[in-house]
XYZ file of C-alpha atoms in Angstrom:
641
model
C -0.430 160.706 54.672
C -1.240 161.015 58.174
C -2.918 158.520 59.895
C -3.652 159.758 62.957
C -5.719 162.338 61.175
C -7.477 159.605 59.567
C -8.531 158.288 62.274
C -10.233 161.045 63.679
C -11.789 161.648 60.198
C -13.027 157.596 61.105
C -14.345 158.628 64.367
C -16.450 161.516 62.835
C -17.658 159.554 60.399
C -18.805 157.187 62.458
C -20.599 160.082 64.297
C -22.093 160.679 60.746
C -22.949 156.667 60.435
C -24.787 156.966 63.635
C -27.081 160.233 62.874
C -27.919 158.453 59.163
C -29.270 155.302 62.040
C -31.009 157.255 63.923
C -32.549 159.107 61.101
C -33.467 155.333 59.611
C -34.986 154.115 63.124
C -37.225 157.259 62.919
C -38.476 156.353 59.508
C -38.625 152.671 60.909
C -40.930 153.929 64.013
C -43.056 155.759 61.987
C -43.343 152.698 59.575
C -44.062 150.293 62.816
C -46.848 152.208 63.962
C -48.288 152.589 60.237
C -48.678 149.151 59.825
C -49.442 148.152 63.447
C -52.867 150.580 63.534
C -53.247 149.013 59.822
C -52.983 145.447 61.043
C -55.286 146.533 64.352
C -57.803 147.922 61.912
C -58.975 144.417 60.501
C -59.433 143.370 64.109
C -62.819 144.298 65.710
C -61.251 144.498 69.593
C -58.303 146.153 68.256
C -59.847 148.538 66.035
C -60.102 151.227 68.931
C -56.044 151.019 69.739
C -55.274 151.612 65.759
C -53.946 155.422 65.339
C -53.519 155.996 69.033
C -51.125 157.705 70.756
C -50.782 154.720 73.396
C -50.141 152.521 70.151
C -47.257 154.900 69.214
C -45.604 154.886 72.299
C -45.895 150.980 72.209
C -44.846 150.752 68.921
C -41.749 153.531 69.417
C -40.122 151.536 72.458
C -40.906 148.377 71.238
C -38.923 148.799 67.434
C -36.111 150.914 69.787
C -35.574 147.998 72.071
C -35.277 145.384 68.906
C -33.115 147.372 66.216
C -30.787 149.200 68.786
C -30.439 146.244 71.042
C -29.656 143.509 67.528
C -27.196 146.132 66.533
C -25.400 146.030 70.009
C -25.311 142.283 70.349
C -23.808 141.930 66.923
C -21.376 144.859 67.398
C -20.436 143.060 70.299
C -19.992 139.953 69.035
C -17.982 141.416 66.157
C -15.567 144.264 68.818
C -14.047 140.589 69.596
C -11.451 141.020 67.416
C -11.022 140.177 63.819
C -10.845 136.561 64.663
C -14.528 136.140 64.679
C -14.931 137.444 61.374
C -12.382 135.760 60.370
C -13.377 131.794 61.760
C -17.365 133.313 60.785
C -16.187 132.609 56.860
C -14.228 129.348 57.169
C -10.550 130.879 57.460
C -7.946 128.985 59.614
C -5.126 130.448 61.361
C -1.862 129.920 59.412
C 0.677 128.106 62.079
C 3.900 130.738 62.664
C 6.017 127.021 62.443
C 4.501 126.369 59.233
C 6.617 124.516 56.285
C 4.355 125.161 53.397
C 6.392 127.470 51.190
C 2.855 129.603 50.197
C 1.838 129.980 53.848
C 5.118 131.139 55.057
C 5.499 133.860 51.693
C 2.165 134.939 53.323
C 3.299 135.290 57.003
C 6.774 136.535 55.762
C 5.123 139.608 53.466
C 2.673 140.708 56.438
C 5.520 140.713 58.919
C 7.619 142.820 57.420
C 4.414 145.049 56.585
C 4.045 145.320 60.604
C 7.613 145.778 61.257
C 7.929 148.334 59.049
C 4.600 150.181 59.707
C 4.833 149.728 63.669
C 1.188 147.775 63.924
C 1.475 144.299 65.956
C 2.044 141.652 63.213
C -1.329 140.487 62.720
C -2.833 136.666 62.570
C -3.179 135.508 59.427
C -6.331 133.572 58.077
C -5.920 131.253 54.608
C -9.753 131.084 53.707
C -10.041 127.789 51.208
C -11.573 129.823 48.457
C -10.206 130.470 44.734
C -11.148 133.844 43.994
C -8.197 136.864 44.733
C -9.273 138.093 47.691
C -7.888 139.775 51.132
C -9.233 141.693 53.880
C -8.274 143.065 57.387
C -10.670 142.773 60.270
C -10.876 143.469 64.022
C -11.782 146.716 66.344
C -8.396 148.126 66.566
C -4.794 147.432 65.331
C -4.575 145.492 68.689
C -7.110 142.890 67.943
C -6.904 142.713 64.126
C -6.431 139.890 61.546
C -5.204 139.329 57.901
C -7.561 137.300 56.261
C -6.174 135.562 52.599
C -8.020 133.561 50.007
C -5.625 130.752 48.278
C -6.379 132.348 44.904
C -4.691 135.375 46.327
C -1.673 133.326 47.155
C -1.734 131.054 44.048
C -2.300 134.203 41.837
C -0.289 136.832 42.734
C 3.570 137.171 42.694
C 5.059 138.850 45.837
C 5.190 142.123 44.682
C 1.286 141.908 44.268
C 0.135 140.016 47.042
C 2.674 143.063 49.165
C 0.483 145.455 47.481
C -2.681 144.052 48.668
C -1.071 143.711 52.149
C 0.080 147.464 51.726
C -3.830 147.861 51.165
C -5.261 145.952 54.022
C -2.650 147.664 56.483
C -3.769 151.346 55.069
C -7.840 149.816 56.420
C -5.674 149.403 59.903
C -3.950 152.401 60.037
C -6.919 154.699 58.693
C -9.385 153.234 61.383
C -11.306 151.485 58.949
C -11.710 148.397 60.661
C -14.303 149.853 63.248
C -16.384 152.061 61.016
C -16.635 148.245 58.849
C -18.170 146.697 62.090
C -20.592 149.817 62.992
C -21.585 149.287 59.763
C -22.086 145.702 60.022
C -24.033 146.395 62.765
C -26.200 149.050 62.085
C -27.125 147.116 58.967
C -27.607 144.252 60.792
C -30.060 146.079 63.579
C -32.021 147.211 60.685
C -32.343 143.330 58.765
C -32.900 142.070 62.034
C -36.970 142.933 61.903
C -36.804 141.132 57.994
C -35.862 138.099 60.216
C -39.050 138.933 62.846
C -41.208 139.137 59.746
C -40.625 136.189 58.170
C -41.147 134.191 61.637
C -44.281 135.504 62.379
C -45.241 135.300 58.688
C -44.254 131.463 58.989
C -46.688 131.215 61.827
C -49.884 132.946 60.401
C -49.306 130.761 57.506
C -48.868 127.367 58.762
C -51.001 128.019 61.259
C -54.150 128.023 58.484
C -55.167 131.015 60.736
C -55.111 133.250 58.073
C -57.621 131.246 56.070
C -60.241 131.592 58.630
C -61.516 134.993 56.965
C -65.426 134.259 58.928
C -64.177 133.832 62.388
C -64.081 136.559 64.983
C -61.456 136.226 66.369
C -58.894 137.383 62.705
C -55.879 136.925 64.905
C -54.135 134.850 62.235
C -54.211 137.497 59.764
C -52.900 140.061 61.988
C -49.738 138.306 62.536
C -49.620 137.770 58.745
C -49.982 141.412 57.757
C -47.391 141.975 60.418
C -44.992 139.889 59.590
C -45.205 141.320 55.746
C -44.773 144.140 56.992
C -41.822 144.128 58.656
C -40.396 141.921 56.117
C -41.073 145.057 53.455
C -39.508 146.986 56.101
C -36.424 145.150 56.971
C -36.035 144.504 53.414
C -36.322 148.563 52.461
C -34.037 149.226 55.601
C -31.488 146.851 54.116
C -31.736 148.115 50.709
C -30.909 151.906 51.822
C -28.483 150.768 54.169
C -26.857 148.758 51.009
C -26.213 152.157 49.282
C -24.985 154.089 52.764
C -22.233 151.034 53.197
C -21.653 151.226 49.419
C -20.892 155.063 49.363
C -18.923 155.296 52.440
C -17.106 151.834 51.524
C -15.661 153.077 48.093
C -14.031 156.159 49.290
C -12.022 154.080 51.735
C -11.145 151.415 49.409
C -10.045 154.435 46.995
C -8.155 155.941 50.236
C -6.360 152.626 50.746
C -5.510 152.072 47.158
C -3.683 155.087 47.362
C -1.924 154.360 50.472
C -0.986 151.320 49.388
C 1.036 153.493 46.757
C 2.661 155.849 49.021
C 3.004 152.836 51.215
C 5.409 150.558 48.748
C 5.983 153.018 46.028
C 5.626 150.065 43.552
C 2.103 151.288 41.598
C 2.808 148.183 39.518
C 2.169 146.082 42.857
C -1.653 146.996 43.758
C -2.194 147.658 39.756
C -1.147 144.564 39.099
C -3.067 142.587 41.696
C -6.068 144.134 40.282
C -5.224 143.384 37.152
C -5.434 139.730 37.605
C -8.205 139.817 39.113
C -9.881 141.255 36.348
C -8.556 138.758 33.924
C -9.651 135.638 35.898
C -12.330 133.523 35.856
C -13.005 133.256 39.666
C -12.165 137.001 39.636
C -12.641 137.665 43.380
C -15.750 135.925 44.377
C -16.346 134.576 47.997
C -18.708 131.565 48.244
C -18.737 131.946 52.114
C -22.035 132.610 53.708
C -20.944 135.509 55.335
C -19.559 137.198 52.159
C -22.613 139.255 51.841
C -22.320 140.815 55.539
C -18.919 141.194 55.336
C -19.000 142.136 51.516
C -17.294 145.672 52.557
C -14.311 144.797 54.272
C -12.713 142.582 51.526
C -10.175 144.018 48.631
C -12.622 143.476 46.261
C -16.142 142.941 45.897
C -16.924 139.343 46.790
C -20.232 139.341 45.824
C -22.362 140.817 42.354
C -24.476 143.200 43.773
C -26.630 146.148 42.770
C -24.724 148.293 44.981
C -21.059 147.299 44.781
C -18.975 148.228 47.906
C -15.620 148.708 45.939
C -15.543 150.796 42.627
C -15.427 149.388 39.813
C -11.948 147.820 38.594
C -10.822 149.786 35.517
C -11.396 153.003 37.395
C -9.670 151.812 40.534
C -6.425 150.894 38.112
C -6.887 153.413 36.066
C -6.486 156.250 39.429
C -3.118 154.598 40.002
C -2.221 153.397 36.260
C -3.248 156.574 34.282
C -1.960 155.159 30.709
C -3.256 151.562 31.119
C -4.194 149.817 27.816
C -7.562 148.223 29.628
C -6.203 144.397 28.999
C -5.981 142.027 31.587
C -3.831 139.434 32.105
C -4.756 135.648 31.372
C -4.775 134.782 35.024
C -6.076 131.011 34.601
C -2.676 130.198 33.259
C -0.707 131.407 35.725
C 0.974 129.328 38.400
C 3.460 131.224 40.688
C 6.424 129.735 42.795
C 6.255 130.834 46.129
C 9.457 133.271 47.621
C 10.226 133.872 51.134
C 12.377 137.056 50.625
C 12.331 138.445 47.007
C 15.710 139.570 45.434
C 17.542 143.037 47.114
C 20.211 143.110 45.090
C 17.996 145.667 42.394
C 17.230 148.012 45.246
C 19.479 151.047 46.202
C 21.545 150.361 49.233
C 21.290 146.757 49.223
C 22.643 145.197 47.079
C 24.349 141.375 48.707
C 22.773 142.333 52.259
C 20.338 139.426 52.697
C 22.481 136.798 54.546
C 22.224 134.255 57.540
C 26.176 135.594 59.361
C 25.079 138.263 61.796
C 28.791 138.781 61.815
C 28.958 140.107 58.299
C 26.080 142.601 59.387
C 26.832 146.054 58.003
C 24.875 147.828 61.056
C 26.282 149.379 64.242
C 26.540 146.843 66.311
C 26.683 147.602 70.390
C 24.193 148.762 73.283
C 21.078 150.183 72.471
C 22.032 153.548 74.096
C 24.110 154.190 71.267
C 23.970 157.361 69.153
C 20.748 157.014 66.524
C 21.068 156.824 63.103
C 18.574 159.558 62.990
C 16.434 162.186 65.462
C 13.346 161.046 66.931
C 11.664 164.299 64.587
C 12.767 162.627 61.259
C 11.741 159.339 62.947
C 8.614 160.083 63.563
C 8.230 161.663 60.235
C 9.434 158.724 58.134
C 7.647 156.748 60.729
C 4.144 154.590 59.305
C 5.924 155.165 55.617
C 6.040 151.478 53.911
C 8.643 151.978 51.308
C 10.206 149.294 49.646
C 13.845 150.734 51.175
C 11.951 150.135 54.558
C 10.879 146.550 53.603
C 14.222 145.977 52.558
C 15.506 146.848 55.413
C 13.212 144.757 57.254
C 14.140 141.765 54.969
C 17.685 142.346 56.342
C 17.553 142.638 59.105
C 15.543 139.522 59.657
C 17.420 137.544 57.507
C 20.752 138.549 59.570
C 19.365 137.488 63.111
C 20.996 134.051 63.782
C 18.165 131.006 62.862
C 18.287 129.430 66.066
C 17.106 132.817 67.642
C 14.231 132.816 64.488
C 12.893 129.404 65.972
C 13.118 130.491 69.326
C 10.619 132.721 68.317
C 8.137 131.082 66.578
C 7.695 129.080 69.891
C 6.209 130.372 73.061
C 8.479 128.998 75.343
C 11.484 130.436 73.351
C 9.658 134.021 73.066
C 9.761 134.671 76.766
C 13.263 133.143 77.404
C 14.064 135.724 74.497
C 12.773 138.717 76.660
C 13.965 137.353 79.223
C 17.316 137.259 78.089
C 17.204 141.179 77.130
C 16.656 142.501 80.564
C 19.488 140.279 82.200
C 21.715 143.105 83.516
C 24.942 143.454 81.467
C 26.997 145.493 84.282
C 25.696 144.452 87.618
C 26.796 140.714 87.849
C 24.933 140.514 91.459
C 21.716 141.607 89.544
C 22.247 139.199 87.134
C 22.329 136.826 89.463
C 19.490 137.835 91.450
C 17.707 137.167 88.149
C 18.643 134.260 87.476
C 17.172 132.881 90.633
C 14.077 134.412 89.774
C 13.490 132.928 86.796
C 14.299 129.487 88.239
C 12.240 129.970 90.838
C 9.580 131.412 88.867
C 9.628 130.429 85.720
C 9.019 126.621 83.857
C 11.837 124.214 84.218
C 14.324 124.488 81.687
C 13.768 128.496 81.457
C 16.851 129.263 83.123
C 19.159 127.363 81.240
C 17.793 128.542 77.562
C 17.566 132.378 78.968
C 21.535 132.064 79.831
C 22.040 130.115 76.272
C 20.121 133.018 74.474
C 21.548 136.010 76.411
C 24.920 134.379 74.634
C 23.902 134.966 71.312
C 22.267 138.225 71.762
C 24.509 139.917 73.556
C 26.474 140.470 69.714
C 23.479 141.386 68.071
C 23.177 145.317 66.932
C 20.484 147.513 68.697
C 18.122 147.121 65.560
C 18.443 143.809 65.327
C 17.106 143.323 68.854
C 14.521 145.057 68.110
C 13.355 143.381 65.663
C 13.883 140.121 67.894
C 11.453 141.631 70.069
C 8.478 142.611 67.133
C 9.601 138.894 66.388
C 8.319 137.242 69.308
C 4.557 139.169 69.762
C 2.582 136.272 67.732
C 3.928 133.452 69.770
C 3.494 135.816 73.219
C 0.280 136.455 71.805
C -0.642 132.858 71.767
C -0.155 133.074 75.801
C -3.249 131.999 78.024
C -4.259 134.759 80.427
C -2.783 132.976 83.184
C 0.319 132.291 81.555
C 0.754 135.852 80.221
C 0.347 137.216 83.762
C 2.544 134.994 85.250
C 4.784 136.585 82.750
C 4.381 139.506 83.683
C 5.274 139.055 86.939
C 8.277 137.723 86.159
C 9.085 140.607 83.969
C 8.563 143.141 86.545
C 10.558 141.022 89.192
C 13.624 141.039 86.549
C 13.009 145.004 86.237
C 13.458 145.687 89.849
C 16.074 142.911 90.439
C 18.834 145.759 90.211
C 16.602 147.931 92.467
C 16.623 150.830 89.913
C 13.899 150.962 86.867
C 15.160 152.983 84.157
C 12.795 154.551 81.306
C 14.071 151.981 78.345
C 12.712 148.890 80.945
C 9.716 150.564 81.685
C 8.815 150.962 77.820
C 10.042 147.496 77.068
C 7.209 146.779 79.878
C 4.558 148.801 78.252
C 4.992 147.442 74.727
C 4.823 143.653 75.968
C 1.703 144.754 78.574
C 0.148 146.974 75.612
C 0.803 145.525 72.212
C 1.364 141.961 73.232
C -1.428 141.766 75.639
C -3.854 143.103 73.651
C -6.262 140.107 74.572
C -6.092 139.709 78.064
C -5.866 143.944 78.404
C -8.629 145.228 76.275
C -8.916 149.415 76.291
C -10.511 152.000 74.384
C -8.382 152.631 71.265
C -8.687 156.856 70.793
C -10.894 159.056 73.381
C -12.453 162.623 72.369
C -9.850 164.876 74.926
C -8.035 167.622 73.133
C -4.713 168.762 74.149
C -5.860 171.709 76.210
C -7.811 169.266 78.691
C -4.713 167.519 79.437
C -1.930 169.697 79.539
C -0.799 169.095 83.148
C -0.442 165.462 82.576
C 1.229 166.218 79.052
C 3.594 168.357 81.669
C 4.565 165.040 83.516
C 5.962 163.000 80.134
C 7.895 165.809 79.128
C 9.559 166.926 82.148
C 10.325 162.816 82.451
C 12.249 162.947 79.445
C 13.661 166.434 79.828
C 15.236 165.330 82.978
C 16.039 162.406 82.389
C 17.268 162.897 78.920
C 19.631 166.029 78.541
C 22.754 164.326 80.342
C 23.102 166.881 83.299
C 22.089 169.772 81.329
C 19.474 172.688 82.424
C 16.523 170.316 81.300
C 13.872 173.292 81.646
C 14.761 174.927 77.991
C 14.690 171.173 76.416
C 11.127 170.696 78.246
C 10.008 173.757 77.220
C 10.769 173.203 73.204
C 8.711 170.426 73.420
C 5.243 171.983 75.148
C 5.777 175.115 73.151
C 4.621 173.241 70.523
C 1.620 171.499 72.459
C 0.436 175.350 73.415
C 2.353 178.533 72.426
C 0.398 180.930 74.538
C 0.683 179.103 77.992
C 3.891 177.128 79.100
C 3.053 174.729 82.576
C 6.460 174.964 84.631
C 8.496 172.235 84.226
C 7.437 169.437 87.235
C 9.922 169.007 90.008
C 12.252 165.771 89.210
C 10.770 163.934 91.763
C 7.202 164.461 89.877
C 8.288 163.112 87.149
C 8.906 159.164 88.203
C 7.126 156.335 86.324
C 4.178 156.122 88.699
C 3.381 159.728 87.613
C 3.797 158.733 84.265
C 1.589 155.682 84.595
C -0.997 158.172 86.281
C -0.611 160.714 83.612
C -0.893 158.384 80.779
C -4.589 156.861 81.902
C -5.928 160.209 81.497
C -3.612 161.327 78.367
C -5.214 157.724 77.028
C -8.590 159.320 76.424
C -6.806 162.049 74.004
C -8.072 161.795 70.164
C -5.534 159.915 67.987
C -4.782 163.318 66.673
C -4.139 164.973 70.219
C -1.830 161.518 70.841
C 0.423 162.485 67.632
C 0.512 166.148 69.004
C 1.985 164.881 72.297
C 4.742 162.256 70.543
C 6.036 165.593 68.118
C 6.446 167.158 71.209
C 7.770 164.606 72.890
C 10.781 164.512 70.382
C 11.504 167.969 70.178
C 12.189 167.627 73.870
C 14.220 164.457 72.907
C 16.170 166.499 70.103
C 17.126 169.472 72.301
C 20.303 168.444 73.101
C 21.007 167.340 69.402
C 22.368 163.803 70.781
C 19.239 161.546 70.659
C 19.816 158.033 71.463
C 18.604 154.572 70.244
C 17.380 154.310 73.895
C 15.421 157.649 73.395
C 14.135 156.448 70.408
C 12.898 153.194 72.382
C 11.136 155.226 75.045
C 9.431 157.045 72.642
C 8.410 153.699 71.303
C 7.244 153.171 74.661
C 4.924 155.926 75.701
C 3.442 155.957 71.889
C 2.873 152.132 72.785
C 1.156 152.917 75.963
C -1.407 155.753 74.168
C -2.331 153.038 71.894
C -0.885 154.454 69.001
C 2.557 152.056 68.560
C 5.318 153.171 66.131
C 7.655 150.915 63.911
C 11.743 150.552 64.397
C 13.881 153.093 64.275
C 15.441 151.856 60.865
């Protein structure tokens, strides 16, 4: 499945959700006026304005300025992040140090979702609440959250609750999330004059106003009429914006069922999951207040409703369980025991490879400009694929870092010394001395020391393994103030140029933590609307970058040229002079190659690779830079495992 194309099939839908609003504000004008001149009619110095053209224009600007500008404060509110959402229905953030075996099986299964779909590991949210229930919220992948109800983790074995998460990652990936809070807040523009209706209702009624039918001045039973009226309104907005949500809502969820599939492989995961849902009592009811606002972004319909935003459950098993016998399981009686990694040993290729001795780890070990296991095409195209080999693998490789380096990681303080610690220089002892001062002088006390005791231990760890060290440490970098994360990132960039010389796989390290672990203090737009063709010169820049950079002293013009052959056949840019091709031209080249579609991004990373794969030698530090520049067009990609 590819996600980048359904992501631009989000952002023309959205286009479509935004034609079906303006088509309801129209009806909601004409509406406004209707019952305004109706309302004007039963008062004598009013009569004259009912009907009018003036009244129309009044009316037109007036219902404009209320639905558009309700729907932009609440889309607002909601573009936050997922947190919002999240806090908005009672969920608290699960603690990365956290003990409880069910809250770490929780953290552990959507880590190794992240890892092995390249998304930031998302925040996780335990809602108190006993119905099986799950959903993903937030604006992008940058900003999103994992929300979980307790029934889902009391309920579900790991293989199920990883199918759900398999589900709620698809939402992620597909670009989901947003079109849930344009939804949200279209719907909620449209309520929002239900909620002006019943207040001025309130006040023609308790006013008595309304009850003086023989005075001349009828004032009170204009408001009253009015506020009935927009209450019918509101209330008939709602209603037909119930069944837009509720059509466009069930082809996603079906869309993410099947993901979930393809993601895992394991049918019997999301099948079951559903499943026991069906055959519990709670089922997957949500007694939050904000279940019915949020009622489409959940696995499963939290709320009984006329028009359900999920389809119903024995056709959504039956799509991925053909022969099912329609029984459910007696879910009430089940009690699970909670497992932070399930057992390998039954898939292929790993049998005996979870274990705590990195020493006993059966990957290359070595510098990460080794030789790669694969080329950055097959990568890329195995690349967003959750299978349960990748998982595995994930599991592994996890379970193989040393533990003190795990609880370095859960920890702020031990995150950074762990970066830190991966760009001291390996060669240049003077460097490394240079940054050592630095990060005394910079950094908090006590940095310096742990950095030097961490470099020890990670300086035998295999190139994946250090990668994964690094996906390790985003939710406690994450946790950063923005002060602290800047001062962090000055201190990063004085390490890079400590040696005087920036190479590519620094620069990309720098990206990812500025890009992916920033994401709160550097908020961007996700995808822009730029094709290819509109950026081609910049698109020039990366590739010639890694062409020259890349091909080890070789003519790098026929490796550059493999890759924009495939961005345009019938014009080829010449190949930018070396000294165009340095990483402030790539920073300048990737602001505007930023405002590319998601599909126009993917375009640009194939080509990148081909231009990678020229020389037939692609390296674990290519791989990383690739990494890199996907990270900075806000469209990140997993390990190279």
């Amino acid at each position: 499945m590819n996600f980048f194309e359904q992501q631009d099939k989000s952002r023309r839908l959205s286009g479509y959700l935004y034609l079906l609003f303006a088509a309801a504000v129209v009806c909601i004008i004409i509406s406004v006026f209707c019952l305004a001149s109706i309302a004007f009619s039963y008062e004598n110095s009013l009569a004259s304005s009912a009907w009018t053209f003036e009244l129309a224009i009044i009316s037109t600007v007036i219902t404009i300025i209320v639905v558009f500008l309700a729907s932009a404060v609440r889309i607002g509110w909601l573009s936050q992040g997922g947190k919002v959402i999240a806090e908005s229905m009672g969920g608290k953030k699960i603690n990365q140090n956290t003990k409880d075996p069910m809250s770490r099986q929780i953290l552990n299964v959507v880590e190794e979702m992240a890892i092995a779909s390249g998304t930031p590991v998302p925040p996780v949210y335990l809602m108190e609440e006993e119905g099986i229930n799950a959903f993903a919220a937030g604006y992008s992948p940058r900003d999103a959250v994992i929300g979980v109800t307790r029934g889902c983790a009391t309920k579900l074995n790991r293989d199920q609750l990883q199918g759900v998460m398999a589900h709620e990652f698809s939402h992620i990936l597909n670009g989901d999330m947003r079109i849930n809070i344009r939804l949200t807040g279209i719907i909620f523009g449209i309520v929002f004059l239900a909620s002006i209706g019943r207040i001025l209702f309130n006040m023609g009624f308790y006013s008595g106003a309304g009850r003086r039918r023989n005075d001349k001045n009828n004032s009170g039973g204009i408001i009253i009429i009015l506020g009935l009226g927009l209450l019918l309104i509101g209330w008939i907005g709602g209603f037909f914006g119930s069944i837009i949500r509720a059509s466009i809502s069930r082809q996603r969820e079906f869309l993410a069922d099947a993901s979930a599939v393809q993601f895992t492989r394991n049918p019997d995961g999301i099948a079951g999951a559903l499943k026991r849902i069906g055959g519990y009592k709670e089922g997957s009811k949500i007694n939050s207040a904000g279940a019915q606002e949020f009622s489409h972004m959940f696995f499963c319909s939290g709320i009984s409703s006329l028009f359900s935003t999920h389809p119903p459950l024995p056709i959504r098993i039956k799509r991925i369980e053909p022969n099912w016998n329609n029984k459910y399981p007696q879910t009430d009686k089940i009690s699970n025991n909670f497992s932070t990694a399930p057992n390998l040993n039954n898939i292929s290729g790993f049998t005996n490879s979870v274990q705590n001795d990195s020493s006993n780890f059966n990957h290359k070990k070595g510098n990460i400009s080794e030789p790669s296991s694969s080329s950055a095409s097959s990568f890329l195209k195995t690349e967003g694929q959750i299978t349960e080999e990748k998982l595995a693998e994930v599991r592994s490789l996890i379970s193989s870092i040393p533990e003190s380096l795990m609880r370095e990681v859960k920890d702020p303080f031990g995150s950074r010394c762990i970066i830190f610690a991966l760009l001291l220089d390996q060669k240049n002892m003077e460097a490394r001395e240079r940054q050592m001062k630095l990060i005394l002088q910079l950094a908090e006390e006590g940095t310096n020391l742990q950095t030097e005791k961490i470099q020890k231990e990670i300086v035998t760890l295999s190139s994946e393994q250090k990668l994964v060290l690094i996906e390790e440490t985003r939710p406690a970098i994450t946790e950063l103030s923005e002060n602290q994360f800047s001062r962090f990132q000055s201190i990063i960039l004085k390490l890079i140029h400590a040696d005087e010389s920036i190479d590519l796989f620094e620069w990309c390290l720098h990206k990812v933590i500025e890009f992916d672990f920033g994401k709160k203090h550097y908020p961007r737009q996700l995808h822009g609307r730029s094709s290819v063709i509109k950026c081609l010169e910049e698109c020039a820049v990366i590739l010639g970058a890694l062409a020259h950079y890349g091909q080890e002293g070789a003519d790098p013009k026929p490796a550059y040229e493999a890759g924009f052959r495939s961005l345009d056949r019938n014009c080829v840019i010449p190949i930018p002079k070396i000294q165009n091709c340095g990483l402030s031209s790539i920073d300048q080249a990737l602001k505007k190659l930023n405002r590319m579609t998601a599909s126009a991004k993917r375009s640009l990373i194939d080509a990148c690779a081909k231009t990678i794969d020229f020389d037939g030698k692609t390296t674990e530090t290519e791989i990383q830079i690739l990494r890199g520049i996907a990270s900075s067009l806000s469209s990140p990609l997993g390990p190279n495992l």
